[in-house]
Coordinates of C-alpha atoms in Angstrom, one line a residue:
Chain A
X130 CA -48.4 29.6 41.9
X131 CA -46.6 31.5 44.7
X132 CA -47.6 34.9 45.9
X133 CA -46.1 36.4 42.7
X134 CA -48.6 37.4 40.2
X135 CA -47.6 39.3 37.0
X136 CA -51.1 40.7 36.7
X137 CA -50.6 42.6 40.0
X138 CA -47.3 44.0 38.6
X139 CA -49.2 45.1 35.5
X140 CA -51.7 47.0 37.6
X141 CA -48.8 48.6 39.4
X142 CA -47.1 49.7 36.2
X143 CA -48.8 52.8 34.7
X144 CA -47.2 52.8 31.3
X145 CA -48.8 49.5 30.6
X146 CA -52.1 51.5 30.4
X147 CA -50.9 53.1 27.1
X148 CA -52.7 52.4 23.9
X149 CA -50.4 52.4 20.8
X150 CA -51.8 52.5 17.3
X151 CA -55.2 51.6 18.7
X152 CA -54.0 48.6 20.7
X153 CA -52.9 48.1 24.3
X154 CA -49.2 48.3 24.5
X155 CA -47.3 45.0 24.5
X156 CA -44.0 45.9 26.1
X157 CA -41.2 43.4 25.2
X158 CA -38.2 45.6 25.5
X159 CA -37.2 45.1 29.2
X160 CA -33.6 44.2 28.2
X161 CA -33.3 47.8 27.0
X162 CA -35.1 49.3 29.9
X163 CA -37.7 48.1 32.4
X164 CA -41.0 49.9 33.1
X165 CA -41.1 51.5 36.6
X166 CA -44.0 50.6 39.0
X167 CA -46.0 53.5 40.5
X168 CA -44.0 53.0 43.8
X169 CA -40.8 54.1 42.0
X170 CA -42.4 57.1 40.3
X171 CA -44.0 58.2 43.5
X172 CA -40.8 57.8 45.5
X173 CA -39.1 60.3 43.1
X174 CA -42.1 62.5 43.1
X175 CA -42.2 62.5 46.9
X176 CA -38.5 63.3 47.0
X177 CA -38.9 66.5 44.9
X178 CA -42.2 67.4 46.6
X179 CA -40.9 67.1 50.2
X180 CA -37.2 66.6 50.6
X181 CA -35.2 68.1 47.7
X182 CA -31.9 69.8 48.6
X183 CA -28.3 69.2 47.7
X184 CA -26.7 66.3 49.5
X185 CA -23.8 66.2 51.9
X186 CA -23.6 70.0 52.5
X187 CA -26.5 71.6 54.3
X188 CA -27.3 71.4 58.0
X189 CA -30.9 72.4 57.5
X190 CA -33.7 69.9 57.8
X191 CA -34.4 69.1 54.2
X192 CA -30.7 68.9 53.3
X193 CA -30.3 66.3 56.0
X194 CA -33.4 64.5 54.6
X195 CA -32.0 64.5 51.1
X196 CA -28.7 63.1 52.3
X197 CA -30.6 60.4 54.2
X198 CA -32.5 59.5 51.0
X199 CA -29.2 59.3 49.0
X200 CA -27.2 57.4 51.6
X201 CA -30.2 55.2 52.5
X202 CA -30.3 54.1 48.8
X203 CA -26.6 53.3 49.0
X204 CA -27.3 51.0 51.9
X205 CA -30.3 49.4 50.2
X206 CA -28.2 48.7 47.1
X207 CA -25.5 47.1 49.3
X208 CA -28.1 44.8 50.9
X209 CA -29.6 44.0 47.5
X210 CA -26.4 42.6 46.1
X211 CA -25.2 41.3 49.5
X212 CA -22.1 43.5 49.6
X213 CA -20.0 42.1 52.4
X214 CA -18.7 45.6 53.3
X215 CA -22.1 47.3 53.2
X216 CA -22.8 50.8 51.8
X217 CA -19.1 51.8 51.8
X218 CA -18.6 49.5 48.8
X219 CA -21.3 51.1 46.6
X220 CA -20.3 53.8 44.1
X221 CA -23.2 55.6 42.3
X222 CA -22.5 56.2 38.6
X223 CA -24.6 57.3 35.7
X224 CA -25.2 53.7 34.3
X225 CA -23.5 50.4 33.7
X226 CA -21.4 51.9 31.0
X227 CA -20.0 54.6 33.3
X228 CA -19.3 51.9 35.9
X229 CA -17.1 50.1 33.4
X230 CA -15.4 53.3 32.4
X231 CA -14.7 54.0 36.0
X232 CA -13.3 50.5 36.4
X233 CA -11.1 50.9 33.4
X234 CA -10.0 54.4 33.9
X235 CA -9.4 54.3 37.7
X236 CA -8.6 50.7 38.7
X237 CA -7.3 49.8 35.2
X238 CA -5.1 52.8 34.7
X239 CA -3.6 52.3 38.2
X240 CA -3.0 48.5 37.9
X241 CA -2.4 47.6 34.3
X242 CA 0.8 48.2 32.4
X243 CA 1.8 47.5 28.8
X244 CA 1.5 43.7 28.2
X245 CA -1.0 43.1 30.9
X246 CA -4.1 41.2 29.8
X247 CA -7.8 41.9 30.3
X248 CA -10.0 38.9 29.3
X249 CA -13.5 39.6 28.1
X250 CA -15.9 37.5 26.1
X251 CA -17.3 37.6 22.6
X252 CA -20.8 38.1 24.0
X253 CA -20.1 41.4 25.8
X254 CA -21.9 44.6 25.4
X255 CA -19.7 47.4 24.0
X256 CA -19.6 48.9 27.5
X257 CA -17.4 46.0 28.5
X258 CA -15.2 46.1 25.4
X259 CA -14.6 49.7 24.3
X260 CA -13.1 51.0 27.7
X261 CA -10.6 48.1 27.5
X262 CA -9.7 49.0 23.9
X263 CA -9.2 52.6 25.0
X264 CA -6.9 51.4 27.7
X265 CA -5.1 49.2 25.1
X266 CA -4.6 52.2 22.8
X267 CA -3.4 54.4 25.7
X268 CA -1.2 51.9 27.5
X269 CA -0.6 48.9 25.4
X270 CA -2.5 46.4 27.4
X271 CA -3.8 43.3 25.6
X272 CA -7.5 42.5 25.3
X273 CA -8.4 38.8 24.8
X274 CA -11.8 37.3 24.1
X275 CA -13.4 34.0 25.2
X276 CA -15.1 32.7 22.1
X277 CA -18.8 31.8 21.9
X278 CA -19.9 28.3 20.7
X279 CA -22.5 27.6 17.9
X280 CA -24.9 26.8 20.8
X281 CA -24.6 30.3 22.0
X282 CA -22.6 29.5 25.2
X283 CA -19.1 30.5 26.2
X284 CA -16.5 28.2 24.8
X285 CA -14.6 27.3 27.9
X286 CA -12.5 24.5 26.4
X287 CA -9.4 26.7 26.4
X288 CA -10.2 28.8 29.4
X289 CA -7.0 27.9 31.3
X290 CA -4.9 29.0 28.4
X291 CA -6.9 32.2 27.9
X292 CA -6.5 33.1 31.6
X293 CA -2.8 32.7 31.5
X294 CA -1.3 36.1 32.5
X295 CA -4.7 37.7 32.9
X296 CA -5.1 40.6 35.4
X297 CA -8.8 41.0 35.1
X298 CA -11.6 38.7 33.7
X299 CA -14.6 40.9 32.9
X300 CA -17.7 39.2 31.6
X301 CA -21.5 39.4 31.6
X302 CA -23.7 37.5 33.9
X303 CA -26.5 37.4 31.2
X304 CA -26.0 38.2 27.5
X305 CA -28.2 41.1 26.4
X306 CA -28.5 39.5 22.9
X307 CA -28.5 35.8 23.5
X308 CA -30.1 35.6 26.9
X309 CA -27.3 33.1 27.9
X310 CA -26.6 33.0 31.6
X311 CA -23.0 32.4 32.3
X312 CA -21.7 30.3 35.1
X313 CA -20.4 33.3 37.1
X314 CA -19.1 31.6 40.2
X315 CA -17.2 28.9 38.2
X316 CA -15.7 31.5 35.9
X317 CA -14.7 33.6 38.9
X318 CA -13.1 30.7 40.6
X319 CA -11.0 29.8 37.5
X320 CA -9.9 33.5 37.2
X321 CA -8.9 33.7 40.8
X322 CA -6.8 30.5 40.5
X323 CA -4.9 32.4 37.8
X324 CA -4.5 35.4 40.1
X325 CA -6.9 37.6 38.1
X326 CA -9.6 39.8 39.5
X327 CA -13.2 39.4 38.3
X328 CA -15.6 42.0 37.0
X329 CA -19.2 41.0 36.3
X330 CA -21.7 42.9 34.1
X331 CA -24.9 42.4 36.0
X332 CA -27.0 44.9 33.9
X333 CA -29.2 42.1 32.5
X334 CA -29.3 40.0 35.7
X335 CA -30.0 42.2 38.7
X336 CA -33.6 42.7 37.8
X337 CA -34.3 39.1 37.0
X338 CA -32.6 36.9 39.5
X339 CA -31.1 37.1 43.0
X340 CA -27.7 38.7 43.2
X341 CA -25.0 37.8 45.8
X342 CA -21.6 39.1 45.1
X343 CA -20.1 36.7 47.6
X344 CA -21.7 33.7 46.0
X345 CA -20.6 35.0 42.6
X346 CA -17.0 35.4 44.0
X347 CA -16.9 38.7 42.1
X348 CA -14.5 41.6 42.7
X349 CA -16.4 44.2 40.8
X350 CA -20.1 44.3 39.8
X351 CA -21.7 46.9 37.4
X352 CA -25.4 47.5 36.9
X353 CA -28.0 50.1 36.1
X354 CA -31.1 51.1 38.0
X355 CA -33.3 51.4 34.9
X356 CA -32.9 47.7 34.1
X357 CA -34.4 46.7 37.5
X358 CA -37.6 48.8 37.5
X359 CA -35.7 51.9 38.6
X360 CA -35.1 55.2 36.9
X361 CA -32.5 56.1 34.1
X362 CA -29.4 58.1 35.0
X363 CA -28.2 56.0 37.9
X364 CA -25.9 53.1 37.9
X365 CA -23.7 51.2 40.5
X366 CA -20.2 50.0 40.7
X367 CA -19.6 47.6 43.6
X368 CA -16.2 46.5 44.6
X369 CA -14.7 45.3 47.9
X370 CA -13.7 48.1 50.3
X371 CA -10.0 47.2 50.2
X372 CA -9.9 47.5 46.4
X373 CA -12.0 50.7 46.4
X374 CA -9.6 52.3 48.9
X375 CA -6.7 51.6 46.5
X376 CA -8.4 53.1 43.4
X377 CA -7.5 56.7 42.3
X378 CA -10.3 59.2 41.7
X379 CA -12.1 59.1 38.4
X380 CA -13.8 62.5 37.7
X381 CA -12.5 65.5 39.6
X382 CA -14.5 68.3 41.1
X383 CA -16.8 69.1 44.0
X384 CA -17.8 66.4 46.5
X385 CA -15.0 64.0 45.8
X386 CA -12.3 65.9 47.8
X387 CA -11.1 66.0 51.4
X388 CA -9.2 69.2 50.8
X389 CA -8.2 71.6 48.0
X390 CA -5.3 74.1 48.3
X391 CA -3.6 76.4 45.8
X392 CA -1.0 73.7 45.3
X393 CA -3.1 70.6 45.0
X394 CA -5.9 68.5 46.4
X395 CA -6.6 65.5 48.6
X396 CA -9.3 63.1 47.5
X397 CA -12.1 62.0 49.8
X398 CA -12.2 58.4 51.1
X399 CA -14.8 55.8 50.3
X400 CA -17.3 55.9 47.4
X401 CA -17.5 59.7 47.6
X402 CA -14.1 59.9 46.0
X403 CA -15.8 58.7 42.7
X404 CA -18.9 60.9 42.9
X405 CA -17.8 64.3 41.8
X406 CA -20.5 67.0 41.4
X407 CA -24.2 66.9 42.5
X408 CA -25.3 63.3 42.0
X409 CA -28.7 62.1 40.8
X410 CA -30.6 62.2 44.1
X411 CA -34.2 61.6 43.2
X412 CA -33.0 58.6 41.1
X413 CA -31.6 57.0 44.2
X414 CA -35.0 57.4 45.9
X415 CA -36.4 55.6 42.8
X416 CA -33.7 52.9 43.1
X417 CA -34.5 52.2 46.7
X418 CA -38.2 51.9 45.9
X419 CA -37.4 49.6 43.0
X420 CA -35.3 47.4 45.3
X421 CA -38.2 47.3 47.9
X422 CA -40.6 46.4 45.1
X423 CA -38.4 43.6 43.6
X424 CA -37.8 42.2 47.1
X425 CA -41.6 42.2 47.6
X426 CA -42.1 40.2 44.4
X427 CA -39.2 37.9 45.2
X428 CA -36.4 37.5 42.7
X429 CA -36.5 33.7 42.8
X430 CA -40.2 34.0 41.8
X431 CA -39.3 36.4 39.0
X432 CA -36.6 34.1 37.7
X433 CA -39.1 31.2 37.7
X434 CA -41.7 33.3 36.0
X435 CA -39.5 34.5 33.2
X436 CA -38.2 31.0 32.7
X437 CA -41.8 29.7 32.2
X438 CA -42.4 32.6 29.7
X439 CA -39.2 31.8 27.8
X440 CA -39.9 28.1 27.6
X441 CA -43.4 28.8 26.3
X442 CA -42.2 31.4 23.8
X443 CA -39.4 29.2 22.4
X444 CA -41.7 26.3 21.9
X445 CA -44.5 28.3 20.3
X446 CA -42.1 30.2 18.0
X447 CA -40.7 26.9 16.8
X448 CA -44.1 25.3 16.3
X449 CA -45.7 28.3 14.6
X450 CA -43.0 29.4 12.2
X451 CA -41.3 26.2 11.3
X452 CA -37.8 27.6 11.2
X453 CA -38.8 30.8 9.4
X454 CA -38.2 32.7 12.7
X455 CA -34.8 31.7 14.2
X456 CA -34.0 32.5 17.8
X457 CA -30.3 33.6 18.2
X458 CA -29.7 32.1 21.6
X459 CA -30.0 28.9 23.5
X460 CA -32.8 26.7 22.3
X461 CA -34.2 25.8 25.7
X462 CA -34.7 27.8 28.9
X463 CA -31.9 26.2 30.9
X464 CA -29.4 28.8 32.2
X465 CA -31.1 31.3 30.1
X466 CA -32.8 34.6 30.7
X467 CA -35.9 36.0 29.0
X468 CA -34.2 37.6 26.0
X469 CA -35.3 36.4 22.5
X470 CA -33.2 37.7 19.6
X471 CA -35.2 37.0 16.5
X472 CA -33.9 36.5 13.0
X473 CA -36.9 36.4 10.6
X474 CA -36.0 34.8 7.3
X475 CA -36.3 37.4 4.5
X476 CA -37.4 40.2 6.7
X477 CA -35.0 42.8 8.1
X478 CA -35.2 43.4 11.8
X479 CA -36.1 47.1 11.3
X480 CA -39.0 46.0 9.1
X481 CA -40.0 43.4 11.7
X482 CA -40.0 46.0 14.4
X483 CA -41.9 48.5 12.2
X484 CA -44.7 46.0 11.6
X485 CA -44.8 44.9 15.2
X486 CA -45.2 48.6 16.2
X487 CA -48.5 48.6 14.3
X488 CA -49.7 46.0 16.8
X489 CA -48.5 48.0 19.7
X490 CA -45.6 45.5 20.2
X491 CA -42.3 47.1 21.4
X492 CA -39.2 45.1 20.4
X493 CA -35.8 46.4 19.7
X494 CA -34.1 46.1 16.2
X495 CA -30.4 46.5 15.9
X496 CA -27.0 45.2 16.9
X497 CA -27.8 45.7 20.7
X498 CA -24.4 47.3 21.2
X499 CA -22.7 43.9 20.7
X500 CA -21.3 44.0 17.2
X501 CA -18.5 41.4 17.8
X502 CA -21.2 38.9 18.8
X503 CA -23.4 39.8 15.8
X504 CA -20.5 39.3 13.5
X505 CA -19.7 36.0 15.1
X506 CA -23.1 34.8 13.9
X507 CA -23.0 36.6 10.5
X508 CA -25.8 39.0 11.4
X509 CA -26.1 42.8 11.1
X510 CA -29.0 43.0 13.5
X511 CA -31.8 41.1 15.2
X512 CA -35.3 42.0 16.5
X513 CA -35.1 41.4 20.2
X514 CA -38.1 40.7 22.4
X515 CA -37.4 40.5 26.2
X516 CA -39.5 39.8 29.3
X517 CA -39.9 41.6 32.6
X518 CA -41.8 41.0 35.8
X519 CA -45.0 42.3 34.2
X520 CA -44.8 40.1 31.1
X521 CA -47.4 37.4 30.5
X522 CA -48.1 34.7 27.9
X523 CA -50.7 37.1 26.5
X524 CA -47.7 39.3 25.4
X525 CA -46.3 36.3 23.6
X526 CA -49.7 35.7 21.9
X527 CA -49.6 39.3 20.5
X528 CA -46.0 39.0 19.5
X529 CA -46.7 35.8 17.5
X530 CA -49.6 37.3 15.7
X531 CA -47.7 40.4 14.8
X532 CA -44.7 38.3 13.6
X533 CA -47.1 36.3 11.4
X534 CA -48.2 39.6 9.9
X535 CA -44.6 40.6 9.2
X536 CA -43.8 37.3 7.6
X537 CA -46.8 37.4 5.3
X538 CA -46.2 41.1 4.4
X539 CA -42.7 40.4 3.1
X540 CA -43.2 36.8 2.2
Chain B
X107 CA -51.9 57.9 12.6
X108 CA -49.2 56.9 10.0
X109 CA -50.4 53.8 8.2
X110 CA -48.0 51.0 7.4
X111 CA -49.3 51.0 3.8
X112 CA -47.9 54.5 3.4
X113 CA -44.4 53.1 4.1
X114 CA -44.5 49.7 2.5
X115 CA -46.0 50.6 -1.0
X116 CA -46.2 47.7 -3.4
X117 CA -43.5 49.2 -5.6
X118 CA -41.2 49.4 -2.6
X119 CA -41.7 45.8 -1.7
X120 CA -41.2 44.9 -5.4
X121 CA -37.8 46.6 -5.4
X122 CA -36.9 45.0 -2.1
X123 CA -37.8 41.5 -3.4
X124 CA -36.3 42.0 -6.8
X125 CA -33.5 44.6 -6.4
X126 CA -32.3 46.2 -9.7
X127 CA -28.6 46.6 -10.6
X128 CA -27.2 44.3 -7.9
X129 CA -23.6 43.3 -8.3
X130 CA -20.2 44.8 -8.8
X131 CA -18.3 46.6 -11.6
X132 CA -14.6 46.2 -12.1
X133 CA -14.0 48.0 -15.4
X134 CA -11.1 50.5 -15.4
X135 CA -12.1 53.9 -14.1
X136 CA -15.0 52.5 -12.0
X137 CA -15.5 54.4 -8.7
X138 CA -16.4 52.4 -5.6
X139 CA -18.1 54.2 -2.7
X140 CA -19.2 52.7 0.6
X141 CA -22.0 54.0 2.8
X142 CA -22.9 53.0 6.3
X143 CA -25.8 53.6 8.6
X144 CA -24.0 52.9 11.9
X145 CA -27.2 52.9 14.0
X146 CA -28.9 50.1 12.1
X147 CA -25.9 48.4 10.5
X148 CA -27.1 49.0 7.0
X149 CA -24.2 48.8 4.5
X150 CA -24.1 49.8 0.9
X151 CA -21.4 49.9 -1.8
X152 CA -22.1 51.8 -5.0
X153 CA -20.0 51.1 -8.2
X154 CA -20.2 53.9 -10.7
X155 CA -19.0 53.8 -14.3
X156 CA -19.1 57.3 -15.7
X157 CA -17.9 58.1 -19.2
X158 CA -18.1 61.6 -20.8
X159 CA -20.3 62.8 -18.0
X160 CA -22.8 60.0 -18.4
X161 CA -23.5 57.3 -15.8
X162 CA -23.2 54.4 -18.2
X163 CA -23.5 51.8 -15.5
X164 CA -24.2 51.5 -11.8
X165 CA -24.1 48.4 -9.5
X166 CA -24.9 48.0 -5.8
X167 CA -23.9 45.5 -3.1
X168 CA -24.7 45.5 0.6
X169 CA -27.6 44.7 3.0
X170 CA -30.2 46.6 4.9
X171 CA -33.9 46.9 5.6
X172 CA -36.6 47.0 2.9
X173 CA -36.6 50.8 2.8
X174 CA -32.8 51.1 2.3
X175 CA -32.7 48.3 -0.2
X176 CA -35.7 49.5 -2.2
X177 CA -34.4 53.1 -2.1
X178 CA -31.0 51.9 -3.4
X179 CA -32.6 49.9 -6.2
X180 CA -34.9 52.8 -7.2
X181 CA -31.9 55.2 -7.1
X182 CA -29.9 53.0 -9.4
X183 CA -32.7 52.7 -11.9
X184 CA -33.3 56.5 -11.7
X185 CA -29.8 57.5 -12.5
X186 CA -28.5 54.8 -14.8
X187 CA -28.0 56.3 -18.3
X188 CA -28.4 59.9 -17.0
X189 CA -25.7 62.6 -17.0
X190 CA -23.9 63.5 -13.8
X191 CA -25.8 66.8 -13.8
X192 CA -29.1 65.1 -14.1
X193 CA -28.1 62.6 -11.3
X194 CA -27.2 65.5 -9.0
X195 CA -30.5 67.1 -9.7
X196 CA -32.4 63.9 -8.9
X197 CA -30.4 63.6 -5.6
X198 CA -31.5 67.2 -4.7
X199 CA -35.1 66.5 -5.5
X200 CA -35.0 63.3 -3.5
X201 CA -33.5 65.0 -0.5
X202 CA -36.3 67.6 -0.7
X203 CA -38.8 64.7 -0.8
X204 CA -37.2 63.4 2.4
X205 CA -37.1 66.7 4.2
X206 CA -39.5 66.6 7.2
X207 CA -41.5 69.8 7.1
X208 CA -43.4 70.7 10.2
X209 CA -46.7 69.9 8.5
X210 CA -45.4 66.4 7.5
X211 CA -45.2 65.5 11.1
X212 CA -48.8 66.5 11.6
X213 CA -50.9 63.4 11.1
X214 CA -53.7 65.2 9.3
X215 CA -51.4 66.9 6.7
X216 CA -49.8 65.4 3.7
X217 CA -46.1 66.1 3.5
X218 CA -45.1 69.1 1.5
X219 CA -42.8 67.8 -1.2
X220 CA -41.2 68.6 -4.5
X221 CA -43.2 68.2 -7.6
X222 CA -44.1 64.5 -7.4
X223 CA -45.0 64.3 -11.1
X224 CA -41.3 64.6 -12.0
X225 CA -40.2 61.9 -9.6
X226 CA -41.6 58.8 -11.2
X227 CA -41.3 55.6 -9.1
X228 CA -39.4 57.6 -6.4
X229 CA -42.6 59.3 -5.4
X230 CA -43.5 56.0 -3.7
X231 CA -40.9 56.7 -1.1
X232 CA -42.7 59.9 0.1
X233 CA -44.6 57.9 2.8
X234 CA -41.2 57.4 4.6
X235 CA -41.4 61.0 5.9
X236 CA -44.3 59.9 8.1
X237 CA -41.9 57.5 9.8
X238 CA -39.1 59.9 10.7
X239 CA -36.8 57.2 12.2
X240 CA -36.8 55.5 8.8
X241 CA -35.7 58.6 6.7
X242 CA -32.0 57.7 7.2
X243 CA -32.8 54.3 5.7
X244 CA -34.1 55.9 2.5
X245 CA -31.4 58.5 2.2
X246 CA -28.4 56.1 2.6
X247 CA -28.2 55.2 -1.1
X248 CA -28.5 58.9 -2.2
X249 CA -25.9 60.1 0.2
X250 CA -23.6 57.4 -1.0
X251 CA -24.2 58.2 -4.6
X252 CA -23.6 61.9 -3.9
X253 CA -20.3 61.0 -2.2
X254 CA -19.3 58.9 -5.1
X255 CA -19.9 61.6 -7.6
X256 CA -18.1 64.2 -5.4
X257 CA -15.1 61.9 -4.9
X258 CA -14.7 61.1 -8.5
X259 CA -15.8 64.2 -10.3
X260 CA -15.3 67.1 -7.9
X261 CA -18.0 68.8 -5.8
X262 CA -18.9 71.3 -8.5
X263 CA -17.8 69.9 -11.8
X264 CA -19.4 67.2 -13.9
X265 CA -16.0 66.2 -15.2
X266 CA -15.3 63.3 -17.6
X267 CA -12.9 60.5 -17.7

């Protein structure tokens, strides 16, 4: 194996020291939120201990340091996703959901009229559906969906037809329910050929594989810090500088203006225009530490590691439960992330998760904010297990034993 | 530590595996009420046939976890054949059973509840309060029944058709 060793990540992750119901925690909910390494926690602690002040305003020493922390993280985020225009293309938001709302409410409201079409997919998180429905209800745009096949992939057989007249194609890089990895660059190319812009939901991909917005051929990218070993409360919207410059402000208030008079205001230029009010600052210190940590592990290594775990888990689930536990997602690990949505025959996902909790196993029951996708497969909910950099086959061992117990309890 | 056996009592599993009063009613005057648990996706439809203030029949459709399914089944068995007044009283007592008292969240204390002797099978659901996130699973059926009675017969009155 390469320099990457999940056991080292485990040592670096304090929460993995918890004991739940008398057993060591088995954390399999990284698709919901990843566990931060000590380096991330210490970076935020160090910020509050040594540097805290409000950003962009003071001239005193710590105010300058706080601004350096904040702007340094913006530059780190730009490098991390290979933003061609650098830090000026990175807008800090609250999370991926807010990034999509900013996209819809700023770019969408300025560029979409009644009859314009936004194309999304049936496997989107509600964050990439509801803002478009809101715009549809307010302005009369149309929202179209790329269907999903029975093999849990996007059905691209009618893509050209679906892209006809589309202004924006907005889709996820990796499904948070199915684990399916979509062919981002190919989809983006097709969209561009139809004159549409491309938005990518990278929430489930940034912490698990390398991200290069130029290779992706994306125009917008949305992601959250807490799904890539960083803290909650911080997200990113990336777009090319030229597009950003044309977008009207989103939230109004302090920090986002160039001037305010009694008869009006002039918005600031660049990302600041979209960052009204005091932003999360310590969280940006955490994000930069998370980026450094992920770079140290190597995202190629992480991708390979999670692929190995996923292959192993898929094979063992199949062998042990003989169809009683169905995986709602691609059956092999090709073009697939480490997300395993489980449908246990005769046992409701909430009961599965409750029994698993007794074993210290953390999985997520529910619709995973993707109700159209759940309906597509006739499900109300699944119990979802998902891997992170600290996951090992030992986690899968515990998961399988705990599932066995759930199956026999309700059997 | 809350024990899984407190939650999944045998009688609960029995109602889950063999739910009582499943199906629909379509007689004239039947009241149909839908209940949802948006967070977990549980759905329940209660069909009530009330004549002269008596619940002569009740049927249920829907899906959900073992707790919500068992609670619905037990609810239907508890109120079938009862007067609307008696049903409302049972709803109240059940809600009291599901109320999380401070002491109920303390691992060492037993929940403080209504008089369990009058609750029959329903008392088996008392363990749910030790798992606070599951309380809404248990109360769905009762809230839906309550809504059905309110819709059809007025919030106060026991009415008759």
